C-alpha positions as MATLAB code, in Angstrom:
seq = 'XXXXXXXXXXXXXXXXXXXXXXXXXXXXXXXXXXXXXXXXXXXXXXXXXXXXXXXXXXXXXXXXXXXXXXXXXXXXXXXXXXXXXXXXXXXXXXXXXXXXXXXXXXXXXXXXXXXXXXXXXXXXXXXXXXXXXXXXXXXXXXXXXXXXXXXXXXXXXXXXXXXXXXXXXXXXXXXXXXXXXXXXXXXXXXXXXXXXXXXXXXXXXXXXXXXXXXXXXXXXXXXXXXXXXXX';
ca = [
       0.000    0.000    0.000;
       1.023    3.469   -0.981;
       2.293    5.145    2.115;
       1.102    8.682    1.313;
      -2.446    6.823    0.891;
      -2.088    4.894    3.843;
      -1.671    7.881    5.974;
      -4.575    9.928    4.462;
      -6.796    7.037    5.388;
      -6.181    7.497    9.046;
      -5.832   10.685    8.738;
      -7.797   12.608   11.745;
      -9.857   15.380   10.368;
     -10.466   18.430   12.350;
     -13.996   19.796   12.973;
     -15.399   22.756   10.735;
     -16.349   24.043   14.414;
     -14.903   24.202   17.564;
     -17.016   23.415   20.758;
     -17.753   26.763   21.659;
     -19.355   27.330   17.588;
     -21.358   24.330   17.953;
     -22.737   25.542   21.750;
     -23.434   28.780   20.312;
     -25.081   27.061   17.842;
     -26.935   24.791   19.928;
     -28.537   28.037   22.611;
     -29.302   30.706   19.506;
     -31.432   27.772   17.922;
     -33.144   26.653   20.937;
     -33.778   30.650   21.309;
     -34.763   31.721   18.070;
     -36.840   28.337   17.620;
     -39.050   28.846   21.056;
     -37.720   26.549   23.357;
     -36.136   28.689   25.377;
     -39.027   31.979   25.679;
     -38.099   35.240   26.750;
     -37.649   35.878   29.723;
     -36.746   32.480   30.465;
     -33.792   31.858   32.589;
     -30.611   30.460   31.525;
     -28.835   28.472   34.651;
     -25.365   27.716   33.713;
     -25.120   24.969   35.601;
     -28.261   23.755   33.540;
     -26.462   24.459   30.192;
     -23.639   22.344   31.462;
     -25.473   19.556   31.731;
     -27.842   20.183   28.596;
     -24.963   20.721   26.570;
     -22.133   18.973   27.732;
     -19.400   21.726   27.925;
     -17.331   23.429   30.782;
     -18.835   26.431   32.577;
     -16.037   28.602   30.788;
     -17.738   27.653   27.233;
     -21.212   28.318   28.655;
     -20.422   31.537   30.041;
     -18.291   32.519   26.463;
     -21.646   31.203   24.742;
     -23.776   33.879   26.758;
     -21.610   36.972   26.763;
     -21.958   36.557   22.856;
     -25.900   35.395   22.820;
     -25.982   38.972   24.971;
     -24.123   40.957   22.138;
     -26.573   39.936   19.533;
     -29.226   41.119   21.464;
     -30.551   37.463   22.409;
     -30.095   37.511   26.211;
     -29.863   40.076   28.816;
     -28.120   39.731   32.460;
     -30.624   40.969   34.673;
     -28.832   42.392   38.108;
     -29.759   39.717   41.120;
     -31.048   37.063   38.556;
     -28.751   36.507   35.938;
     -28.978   36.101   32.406;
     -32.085   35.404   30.946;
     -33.928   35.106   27.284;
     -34.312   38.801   26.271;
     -37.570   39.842   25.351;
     -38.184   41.206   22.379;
     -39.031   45.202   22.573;
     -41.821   46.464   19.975;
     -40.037   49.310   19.585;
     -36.597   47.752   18.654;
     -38.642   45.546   16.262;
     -40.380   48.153   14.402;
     -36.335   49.709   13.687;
     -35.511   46.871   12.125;
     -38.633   46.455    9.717;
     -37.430   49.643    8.719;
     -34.392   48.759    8.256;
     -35.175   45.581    6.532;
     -37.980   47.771    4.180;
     -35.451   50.392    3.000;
     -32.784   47.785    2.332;
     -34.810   45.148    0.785;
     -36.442   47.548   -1.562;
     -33.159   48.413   -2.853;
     -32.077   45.375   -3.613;
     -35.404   44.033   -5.672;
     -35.403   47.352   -7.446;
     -31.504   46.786   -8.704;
     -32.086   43.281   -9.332;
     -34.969   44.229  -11.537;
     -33.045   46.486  -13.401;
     -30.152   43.562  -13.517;
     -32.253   41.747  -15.899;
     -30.471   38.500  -14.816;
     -31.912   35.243  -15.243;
     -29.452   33.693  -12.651;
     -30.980   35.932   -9.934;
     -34.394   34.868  -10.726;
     -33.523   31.299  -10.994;
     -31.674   31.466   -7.789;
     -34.961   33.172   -6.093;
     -37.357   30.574   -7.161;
     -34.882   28.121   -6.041;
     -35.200   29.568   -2.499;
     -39.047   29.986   -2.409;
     -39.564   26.328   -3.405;
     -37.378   25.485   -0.610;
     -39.558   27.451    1.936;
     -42.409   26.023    0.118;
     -41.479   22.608    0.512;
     -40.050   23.472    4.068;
     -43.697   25.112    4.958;
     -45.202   21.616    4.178;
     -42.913   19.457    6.323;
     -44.124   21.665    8.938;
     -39.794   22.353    9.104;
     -39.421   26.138   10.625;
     -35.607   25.877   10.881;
     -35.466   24.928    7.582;
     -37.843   27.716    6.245;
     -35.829   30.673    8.143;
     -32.506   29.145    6.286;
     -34.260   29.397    3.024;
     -35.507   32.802    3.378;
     -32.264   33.773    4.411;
     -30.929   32.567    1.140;
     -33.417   34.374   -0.674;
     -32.560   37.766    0.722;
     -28.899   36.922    0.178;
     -29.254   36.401   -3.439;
     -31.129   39.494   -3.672;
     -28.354   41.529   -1.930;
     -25.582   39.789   -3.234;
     -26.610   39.483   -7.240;
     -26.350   43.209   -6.878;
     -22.774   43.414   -5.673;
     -24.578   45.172   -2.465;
     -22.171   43.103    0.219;
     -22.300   46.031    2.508;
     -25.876   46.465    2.534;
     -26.161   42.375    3.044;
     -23.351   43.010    5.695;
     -25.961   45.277    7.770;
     -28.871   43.066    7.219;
     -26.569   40.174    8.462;
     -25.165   42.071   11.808;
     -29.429   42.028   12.457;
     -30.140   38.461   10.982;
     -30.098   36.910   14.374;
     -33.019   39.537   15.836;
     -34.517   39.252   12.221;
     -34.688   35.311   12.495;
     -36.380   36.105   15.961;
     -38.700   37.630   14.710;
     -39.710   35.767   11.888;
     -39.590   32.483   13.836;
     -42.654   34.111   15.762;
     -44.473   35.386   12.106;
     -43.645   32.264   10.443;
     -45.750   30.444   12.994;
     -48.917   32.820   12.283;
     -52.290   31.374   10.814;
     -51.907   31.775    6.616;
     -48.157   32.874    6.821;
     -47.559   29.846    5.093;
     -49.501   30.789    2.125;
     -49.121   34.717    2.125;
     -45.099   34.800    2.859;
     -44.520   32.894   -0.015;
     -46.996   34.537   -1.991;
     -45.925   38.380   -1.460;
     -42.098   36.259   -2.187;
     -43.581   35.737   -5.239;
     -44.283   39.123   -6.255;
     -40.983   40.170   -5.839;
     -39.707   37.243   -7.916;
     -42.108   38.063  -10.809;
     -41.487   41.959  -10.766;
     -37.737   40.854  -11.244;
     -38.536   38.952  -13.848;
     -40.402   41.167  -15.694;
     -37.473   43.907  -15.370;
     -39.899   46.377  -13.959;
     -37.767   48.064  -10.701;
     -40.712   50.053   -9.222;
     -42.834   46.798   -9.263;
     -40.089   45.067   -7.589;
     -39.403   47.746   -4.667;
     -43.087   47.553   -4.092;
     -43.466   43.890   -3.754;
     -40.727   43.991   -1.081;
     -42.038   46.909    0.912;
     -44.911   45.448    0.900;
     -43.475   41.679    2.552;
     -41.459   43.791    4.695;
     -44.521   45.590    5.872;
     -46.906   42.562    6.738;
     -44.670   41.046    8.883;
     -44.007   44.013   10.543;
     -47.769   44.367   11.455;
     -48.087   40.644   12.300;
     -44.522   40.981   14.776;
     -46.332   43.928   16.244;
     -49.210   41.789   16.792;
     -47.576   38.857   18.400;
     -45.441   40.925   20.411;
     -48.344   43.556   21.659;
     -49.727   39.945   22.693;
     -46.971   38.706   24.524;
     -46.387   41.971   26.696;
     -50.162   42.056   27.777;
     -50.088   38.324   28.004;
     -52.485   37.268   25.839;
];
């Protein structure tokens, strides 16, 4: 046997993430999916356990969960699941509007056929996702959607800011996603966008995604009015 091949086939391969990646991992899902709720407390002796990592990875795992606006360490109590503030959320439907616009409004005037292609790609994927009933797997698709639209463009900056907010955007939408008909209008109003792209026309396009941008702001606003009366 071929020594050079002999060693490759033992060869040890290291991991695409280190521990602390794949905790981080682990707490932002179980966040942004539900299972921990805000204003849930988050025992790090508890996340030990759960997760199977030293204290010093749990606490590493928190401190960043804190940065991206995920958890907040309450004086006397310790850190907990933050809870979502209307007012925050409404900033970044803004955000998201004015961005998103752009980008279906340049991609319209592209007149690419890859883009469009690569859209309808992404909305069969949250179609398909919808119908397994598979929410993680409809946020990554969306996700991909958007990124197409902001990256077709050559508009990395602007997809740079809409990243720095994707994990309180995925937040959010895990909680519209979930909302009776989203399954049918999201993908719909998607749609629209897709098809003013196609048809070149820019206005059409910018529409279309101020539009999107603008129901789910209402329905967040709805869910989270909700939440803070306790309804």
């Amino acid at each position: 046997m071929n020594d050079a091949l002999a060693g490759n086939a033992i060869r040890v391969e290291r991991p695409t993430k280190t521990l602390r990646e794949l905790a981080l991992d682990k707490v932002r899902d179980a966040i942004v999916d539900g299972y921990f709720r805000p204003g849930d407390r988050l025992v790090e002796r508890d996340l030990c356990a759960r997760l199977g990592v030293s204290r010093t990875i749990v606490r590493e795992v928190l401190r960043h969960l804190e940065s991206e606006g995920l958890v907040a360490n309450l004086p006397n109590k310790g850190p907990i699941v933050a809870r979502l503030d209307l007012n925050e959320a409404k900033q970044i439907y803004e955000i998201r509007g004015a961005l998103e616009g752009m980008a279906a409004r340049l991609c319209a005037e592209r007149n690419d056929s890859t883009v469009v292609a690569a859209l309808e790609a992404s909305l069969e994927g949250i179609r398909q996702s919808y119908a397994a009933k598979d929410m993680p797997a409809v946020l990554n698709h969306t996700s991909a959607f958007y990124q197409t639209l902001f990256t077709k463009v050559d508009r990395h900056v602007a997809w740079g800011v809409v990243s720095l907010l994707t994990v309180r955007i995925n937040h959010l939408r895990s909680m519209t996603i979930k909302t009776r008909n989203r399954d049918v209008e999201g993908p719909a109003q998607m749609e629209r966008i897709v098809e003013a792209i196609r048809k070149c026309d820019g206005e059409a396009a910018y529409t279309a995604a101020l539009d999107h941008v603008a129901r789910a702001s209402v329905i967040a606003e709805a869910v989270l009015s909700a939440q803070q009366t306790g309804h």
